[in-house]
mmCIF file of C-alpha atoms in Angstrom:
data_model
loop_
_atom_site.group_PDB
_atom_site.id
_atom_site.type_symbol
_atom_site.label_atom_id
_atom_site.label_comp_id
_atom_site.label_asym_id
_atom_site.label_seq_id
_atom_site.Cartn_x
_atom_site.Cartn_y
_atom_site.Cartn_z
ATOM 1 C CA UNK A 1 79.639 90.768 77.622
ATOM 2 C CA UNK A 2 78.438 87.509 79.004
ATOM 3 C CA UNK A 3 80.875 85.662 81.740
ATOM 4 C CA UNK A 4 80.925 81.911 81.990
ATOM 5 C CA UNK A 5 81.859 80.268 85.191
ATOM 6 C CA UNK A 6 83.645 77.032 86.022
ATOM 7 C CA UNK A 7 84.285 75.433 89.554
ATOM 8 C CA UNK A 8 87.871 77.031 90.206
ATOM 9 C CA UNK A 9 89.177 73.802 91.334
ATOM 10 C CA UNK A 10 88.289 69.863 91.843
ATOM 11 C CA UNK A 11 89.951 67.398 93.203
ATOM 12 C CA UNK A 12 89.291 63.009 91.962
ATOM 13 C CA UNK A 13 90.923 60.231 93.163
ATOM 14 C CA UNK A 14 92.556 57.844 90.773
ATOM 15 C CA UNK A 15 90.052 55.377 88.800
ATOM 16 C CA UNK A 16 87.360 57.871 90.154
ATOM 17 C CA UNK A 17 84.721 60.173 88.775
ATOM 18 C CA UNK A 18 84.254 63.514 88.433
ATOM 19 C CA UNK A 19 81.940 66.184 86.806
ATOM 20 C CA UNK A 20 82.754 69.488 85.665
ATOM 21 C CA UNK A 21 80.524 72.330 84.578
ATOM 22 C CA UNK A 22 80.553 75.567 83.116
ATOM 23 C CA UNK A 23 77.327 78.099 83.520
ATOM 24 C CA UNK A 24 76.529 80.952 81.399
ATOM 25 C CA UNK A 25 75.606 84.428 83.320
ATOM 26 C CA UNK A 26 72.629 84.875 80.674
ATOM 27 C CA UNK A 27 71.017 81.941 81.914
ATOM 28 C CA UNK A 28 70.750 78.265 80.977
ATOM 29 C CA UNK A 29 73.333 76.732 78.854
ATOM 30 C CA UNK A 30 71.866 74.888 75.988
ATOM 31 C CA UNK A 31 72.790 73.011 72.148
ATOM 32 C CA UNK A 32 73.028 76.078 71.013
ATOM 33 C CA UNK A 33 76.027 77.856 72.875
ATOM 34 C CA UNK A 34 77.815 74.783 71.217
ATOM 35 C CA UNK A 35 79.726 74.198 74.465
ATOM 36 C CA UNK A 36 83.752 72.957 74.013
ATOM 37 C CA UNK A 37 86.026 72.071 76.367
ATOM 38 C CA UNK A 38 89.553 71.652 76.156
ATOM 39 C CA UNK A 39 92.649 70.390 78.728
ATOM 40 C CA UNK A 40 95.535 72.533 79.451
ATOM 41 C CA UNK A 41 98.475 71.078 80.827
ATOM 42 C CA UNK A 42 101.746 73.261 82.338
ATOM 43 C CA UNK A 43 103.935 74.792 79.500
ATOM 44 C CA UNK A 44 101.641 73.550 76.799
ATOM 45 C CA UNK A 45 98.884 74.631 74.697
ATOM 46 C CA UNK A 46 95.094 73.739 74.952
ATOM 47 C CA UNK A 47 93.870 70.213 73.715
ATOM 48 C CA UNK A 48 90.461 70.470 72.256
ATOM 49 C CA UNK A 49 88.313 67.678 73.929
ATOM 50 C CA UNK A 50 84.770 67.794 73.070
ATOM 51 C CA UNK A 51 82.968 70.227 70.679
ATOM 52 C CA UNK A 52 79.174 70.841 70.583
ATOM 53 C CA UNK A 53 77.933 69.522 73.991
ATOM 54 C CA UNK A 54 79.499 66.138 73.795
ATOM 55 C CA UNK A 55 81.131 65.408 70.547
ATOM 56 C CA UNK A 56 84.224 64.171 70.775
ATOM 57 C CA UNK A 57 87.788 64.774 69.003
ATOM 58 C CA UNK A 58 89.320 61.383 67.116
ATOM 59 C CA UNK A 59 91.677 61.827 69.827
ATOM 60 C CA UNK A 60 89.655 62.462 72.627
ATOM 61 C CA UNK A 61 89.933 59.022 75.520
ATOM 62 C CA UNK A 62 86.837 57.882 76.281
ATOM 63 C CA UNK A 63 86.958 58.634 79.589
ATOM 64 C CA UNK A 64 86.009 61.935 78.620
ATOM 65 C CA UNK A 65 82.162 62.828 78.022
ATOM 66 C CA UNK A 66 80.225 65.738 77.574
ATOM 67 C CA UNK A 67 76.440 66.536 78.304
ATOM 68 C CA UNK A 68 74.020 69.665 79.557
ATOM 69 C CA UNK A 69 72.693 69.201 83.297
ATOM 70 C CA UNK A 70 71.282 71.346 85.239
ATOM 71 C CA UNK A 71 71.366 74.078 83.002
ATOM 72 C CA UNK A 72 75.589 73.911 82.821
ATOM 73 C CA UNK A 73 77.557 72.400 80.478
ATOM 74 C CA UNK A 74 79.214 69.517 81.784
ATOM 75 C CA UNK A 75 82.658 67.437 81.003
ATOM 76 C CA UNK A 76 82.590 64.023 83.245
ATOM 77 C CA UNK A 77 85.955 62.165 83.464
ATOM 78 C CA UNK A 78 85.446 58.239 84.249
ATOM 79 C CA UNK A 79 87.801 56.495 85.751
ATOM 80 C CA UNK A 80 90.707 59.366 86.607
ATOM 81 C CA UNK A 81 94.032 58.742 85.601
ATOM 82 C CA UNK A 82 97.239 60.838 86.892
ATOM 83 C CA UNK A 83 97.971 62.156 83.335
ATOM 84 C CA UNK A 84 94.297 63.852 83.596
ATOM 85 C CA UNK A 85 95.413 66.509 85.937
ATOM 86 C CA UNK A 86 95.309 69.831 84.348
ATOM 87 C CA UNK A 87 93.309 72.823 83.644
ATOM 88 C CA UNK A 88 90.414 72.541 82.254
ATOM 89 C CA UNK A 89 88.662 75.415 80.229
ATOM 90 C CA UNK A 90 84.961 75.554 78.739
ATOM 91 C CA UNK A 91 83.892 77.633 75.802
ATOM 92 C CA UNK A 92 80.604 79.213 74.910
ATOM 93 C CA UNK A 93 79.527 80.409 72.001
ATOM 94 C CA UNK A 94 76.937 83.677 71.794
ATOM 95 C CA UNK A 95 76.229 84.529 68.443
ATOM 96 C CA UNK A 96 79.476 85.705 66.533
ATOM 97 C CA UNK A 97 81.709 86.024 69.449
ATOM 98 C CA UNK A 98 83.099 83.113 72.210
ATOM 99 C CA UNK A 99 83.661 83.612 76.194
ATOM 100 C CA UNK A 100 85.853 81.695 77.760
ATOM 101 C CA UNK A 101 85.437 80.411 81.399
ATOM 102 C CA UNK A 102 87.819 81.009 84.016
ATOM 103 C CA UNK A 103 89.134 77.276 84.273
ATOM 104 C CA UNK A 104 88.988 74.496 86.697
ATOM 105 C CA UNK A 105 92.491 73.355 88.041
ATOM 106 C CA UNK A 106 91.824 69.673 88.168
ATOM 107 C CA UNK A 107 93.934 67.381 90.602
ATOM 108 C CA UNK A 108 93.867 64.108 90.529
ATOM 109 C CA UNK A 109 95.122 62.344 94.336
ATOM 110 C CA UNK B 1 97.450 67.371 59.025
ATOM 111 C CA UNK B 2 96.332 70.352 60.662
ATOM 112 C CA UNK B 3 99.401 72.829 61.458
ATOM 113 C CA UNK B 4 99.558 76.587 62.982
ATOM 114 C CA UNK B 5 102.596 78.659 64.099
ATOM 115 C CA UNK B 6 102.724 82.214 64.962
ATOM 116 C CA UNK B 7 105.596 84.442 64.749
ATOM 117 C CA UNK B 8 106.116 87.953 65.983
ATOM 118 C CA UNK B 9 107.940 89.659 68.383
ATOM 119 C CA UNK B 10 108.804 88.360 71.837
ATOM 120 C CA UNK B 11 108.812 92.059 72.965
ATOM 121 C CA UNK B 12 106.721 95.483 72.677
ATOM 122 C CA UNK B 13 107.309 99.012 74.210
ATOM 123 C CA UNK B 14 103.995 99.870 75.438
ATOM 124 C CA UNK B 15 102.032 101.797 73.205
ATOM 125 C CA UNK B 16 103.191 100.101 70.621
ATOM 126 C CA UNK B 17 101.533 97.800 68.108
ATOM 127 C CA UNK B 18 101.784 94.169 68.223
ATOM 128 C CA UNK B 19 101.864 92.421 64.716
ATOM 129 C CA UNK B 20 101.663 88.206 64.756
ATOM 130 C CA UNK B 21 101.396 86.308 62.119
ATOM 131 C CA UNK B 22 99.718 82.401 62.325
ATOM 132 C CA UNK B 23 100.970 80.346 59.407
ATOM 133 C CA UNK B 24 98.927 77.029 58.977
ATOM 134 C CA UNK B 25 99.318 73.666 56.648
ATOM 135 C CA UNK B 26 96.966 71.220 56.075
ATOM 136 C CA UNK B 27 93.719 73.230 55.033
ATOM 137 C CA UNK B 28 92.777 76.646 53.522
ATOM 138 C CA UNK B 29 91.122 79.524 54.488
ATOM 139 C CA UNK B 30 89.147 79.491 51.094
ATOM 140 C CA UNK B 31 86.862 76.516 52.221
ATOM 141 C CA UNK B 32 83.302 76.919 53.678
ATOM 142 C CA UNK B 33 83.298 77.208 57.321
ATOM 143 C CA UNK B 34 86.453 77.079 58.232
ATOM 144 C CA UNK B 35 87.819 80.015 60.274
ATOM 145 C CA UNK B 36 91.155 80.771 62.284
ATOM 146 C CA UNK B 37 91.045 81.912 65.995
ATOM 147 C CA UNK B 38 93.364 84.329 68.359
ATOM 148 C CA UNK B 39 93.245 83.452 71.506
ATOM 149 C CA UNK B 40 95.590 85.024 74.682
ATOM 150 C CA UNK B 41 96.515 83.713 78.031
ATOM 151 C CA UNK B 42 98.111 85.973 80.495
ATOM 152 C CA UNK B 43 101.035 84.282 82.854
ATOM 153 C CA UNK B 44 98.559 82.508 85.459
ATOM 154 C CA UNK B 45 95.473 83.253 84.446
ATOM 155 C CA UNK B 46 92.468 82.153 81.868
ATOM 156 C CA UNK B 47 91.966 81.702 78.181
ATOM 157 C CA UNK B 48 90.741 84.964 76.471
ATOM 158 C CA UNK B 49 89.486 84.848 72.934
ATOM 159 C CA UNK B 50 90.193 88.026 70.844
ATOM 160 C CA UNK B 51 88.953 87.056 67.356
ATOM 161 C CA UNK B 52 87.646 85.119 64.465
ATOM 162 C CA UNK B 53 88.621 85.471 60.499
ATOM 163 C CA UNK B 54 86.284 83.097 58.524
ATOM 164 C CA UNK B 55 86.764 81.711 54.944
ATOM 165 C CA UNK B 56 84.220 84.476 53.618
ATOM 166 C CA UNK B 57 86.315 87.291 55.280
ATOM 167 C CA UNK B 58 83.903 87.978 58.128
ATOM 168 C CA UNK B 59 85.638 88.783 60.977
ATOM 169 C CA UNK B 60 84.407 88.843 64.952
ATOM 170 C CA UNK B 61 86.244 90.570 67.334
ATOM 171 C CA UNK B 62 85.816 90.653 71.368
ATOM 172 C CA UNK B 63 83.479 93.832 72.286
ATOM 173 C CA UNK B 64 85.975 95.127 75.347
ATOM 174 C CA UNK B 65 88.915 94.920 72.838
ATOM 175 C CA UNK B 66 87.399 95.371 69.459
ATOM 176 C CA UNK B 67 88.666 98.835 68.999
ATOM 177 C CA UNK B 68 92.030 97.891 69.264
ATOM 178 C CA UNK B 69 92.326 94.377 66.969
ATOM 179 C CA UNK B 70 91.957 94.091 63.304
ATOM 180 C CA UNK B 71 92.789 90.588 61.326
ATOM 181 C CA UNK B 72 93.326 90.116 57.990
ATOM 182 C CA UNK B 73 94.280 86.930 55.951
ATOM 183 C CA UNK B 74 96.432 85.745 52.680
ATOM 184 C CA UNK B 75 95.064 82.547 51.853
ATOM 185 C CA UNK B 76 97.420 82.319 48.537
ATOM 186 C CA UNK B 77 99.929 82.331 51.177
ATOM 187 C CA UNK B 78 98.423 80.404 53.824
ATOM 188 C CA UNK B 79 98.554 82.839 56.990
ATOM 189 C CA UNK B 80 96.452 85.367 58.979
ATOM 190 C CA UNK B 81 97.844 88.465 60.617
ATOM 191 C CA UNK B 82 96.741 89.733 63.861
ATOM 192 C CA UNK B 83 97.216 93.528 64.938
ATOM 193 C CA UNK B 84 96.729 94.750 68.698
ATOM 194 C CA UNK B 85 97.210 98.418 69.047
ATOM 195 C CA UNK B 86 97.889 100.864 71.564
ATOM 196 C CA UNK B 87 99.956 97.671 74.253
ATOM 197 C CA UNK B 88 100.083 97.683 77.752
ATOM 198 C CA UNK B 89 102.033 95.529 79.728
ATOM 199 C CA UNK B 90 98.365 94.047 80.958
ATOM 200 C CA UNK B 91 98.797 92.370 77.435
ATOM 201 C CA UNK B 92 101.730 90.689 77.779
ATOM 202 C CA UNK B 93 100.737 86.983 77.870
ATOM 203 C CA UNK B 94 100.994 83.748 75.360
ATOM 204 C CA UNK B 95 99.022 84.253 71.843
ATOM 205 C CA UNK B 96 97.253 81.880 70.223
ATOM 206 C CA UNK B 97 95.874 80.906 67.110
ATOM 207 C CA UNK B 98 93.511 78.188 66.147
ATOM 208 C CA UNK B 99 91.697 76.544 63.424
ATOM 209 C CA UNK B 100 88.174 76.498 63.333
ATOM 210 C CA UNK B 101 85.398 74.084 62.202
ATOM 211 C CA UNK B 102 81.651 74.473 62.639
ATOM 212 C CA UNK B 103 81.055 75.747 66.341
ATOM 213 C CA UNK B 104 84.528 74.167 67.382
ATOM 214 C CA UNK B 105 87.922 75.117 67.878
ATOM 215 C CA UNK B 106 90.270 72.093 67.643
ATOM 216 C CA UNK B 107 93.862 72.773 66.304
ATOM 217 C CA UNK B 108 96.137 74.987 68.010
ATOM 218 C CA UNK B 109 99.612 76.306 68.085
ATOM 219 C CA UNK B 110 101.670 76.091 70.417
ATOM 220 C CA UNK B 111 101.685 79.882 71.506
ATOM 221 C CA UNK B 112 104.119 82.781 70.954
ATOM 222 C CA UNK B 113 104.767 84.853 74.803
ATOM 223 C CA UNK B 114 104.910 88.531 74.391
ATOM 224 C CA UNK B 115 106.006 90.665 77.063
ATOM 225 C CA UNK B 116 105.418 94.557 76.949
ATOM 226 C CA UNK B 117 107.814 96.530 78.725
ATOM 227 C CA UNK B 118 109.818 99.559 77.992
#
């Protein structure tokens, strides 16, 4: 079963910028994993963000964007604001079946 | 407006089998491409997804648990039941389930824990 990594943690300073990616162990991560991403905070359940590379939900802030680079998914926050800090978890899909990543605890200080 | 709630037990003896049931409002099962998700989360740790029922009754489960899972869905009666046999206390956690669009998961519940212990 394929394993998708994320950075395990990240740390952006308020108004600031910051890139988060998620890379597939069977290579490069293209359109056609359809890459999500969603935000987890404490005690509640996941928030879908952005679905198939970089479109987002009606209810997604801007702030949020999605892209490929480097071969990774990505999900770049612009302009950080304290309410962003959470977990944030990437999913791939192969096929018929989804991985998860393992999450990147995002703080925001 | 897009609603999903599981119910279940809280608790399982392990080696027992744990039944949930995700009841949603605000779309059906019946309609092309739309498909309902279980997802877990142990205490701590990562997202796991366990399994996809689609409108046409195709169902996906994840290879290292796929012997033990089965879903099945009443869309006269708007909910999809999840079965996990065989529990450990490795599968205690919070249970999800979520409704699916084209290559996208966006509407979730808000989780159900289960705890396996004797």
């Amino acid at each position: 079963q394929a394993e998708v990594t994320q950075e395990p943690s990240l740390t952006v300073s308020p108004g600031g910028t910051v890139t988060l990616t998620c890379a597939s162990s069977t290579g490069a991560v293209s359109a056609a994993f359809y890459p999500n991403w969603f935000q987890q905070k404490p005690g509640q359940a996941p928030r879908a963000l952005i679905y198939s590379t970089r479109n987002k939900h009606s209810w997604t802030p801007a702030r949020f964007s999605g892209s490929l680079l480097g071969g990774k998914a990505a999900l770049t926050l612009s302009g950080a604001q304290p309410e962003d800090e959470a977990d944030y978890y990437c999913l791939l899909y192969y096929g018929g079946v989804v991985v998860f990543g393992g999450g990147t605890k995002l703080t925001v200080l | 407006q897009i609603t999903l709630r599981e119910s279940g037990p809280m608790l399982v003896k392990p080696t027992q089998t744990l039944t949930l049931t995700c009841n949603f409002s605000g779309f059906s099962l019946s309609t092309s491409g739309v498909s309902v998700a279980w997802i877990r989360q142990p205490p701590g740790k990562a997202l796991e997804w366990l399994a996809f029922i689609y409108w046409d009754d195709d169902k996906r489960y994840s290879p290292s648990l796929k012997s033990r899972l089965s879903v099945s869905m009443d869309t006269s009666k708007n909910h999809v039941v999840f079965t996990m046999t065989n529990m450990d206390p490795v599968d205690g956690g919070t249970y999800f389930c979520a409704h699916g669009g084209k290559s996208r998961l966006d509407y979730w519940s808000q989780g159900t824990l289960v705890t396996v212990s004797s």
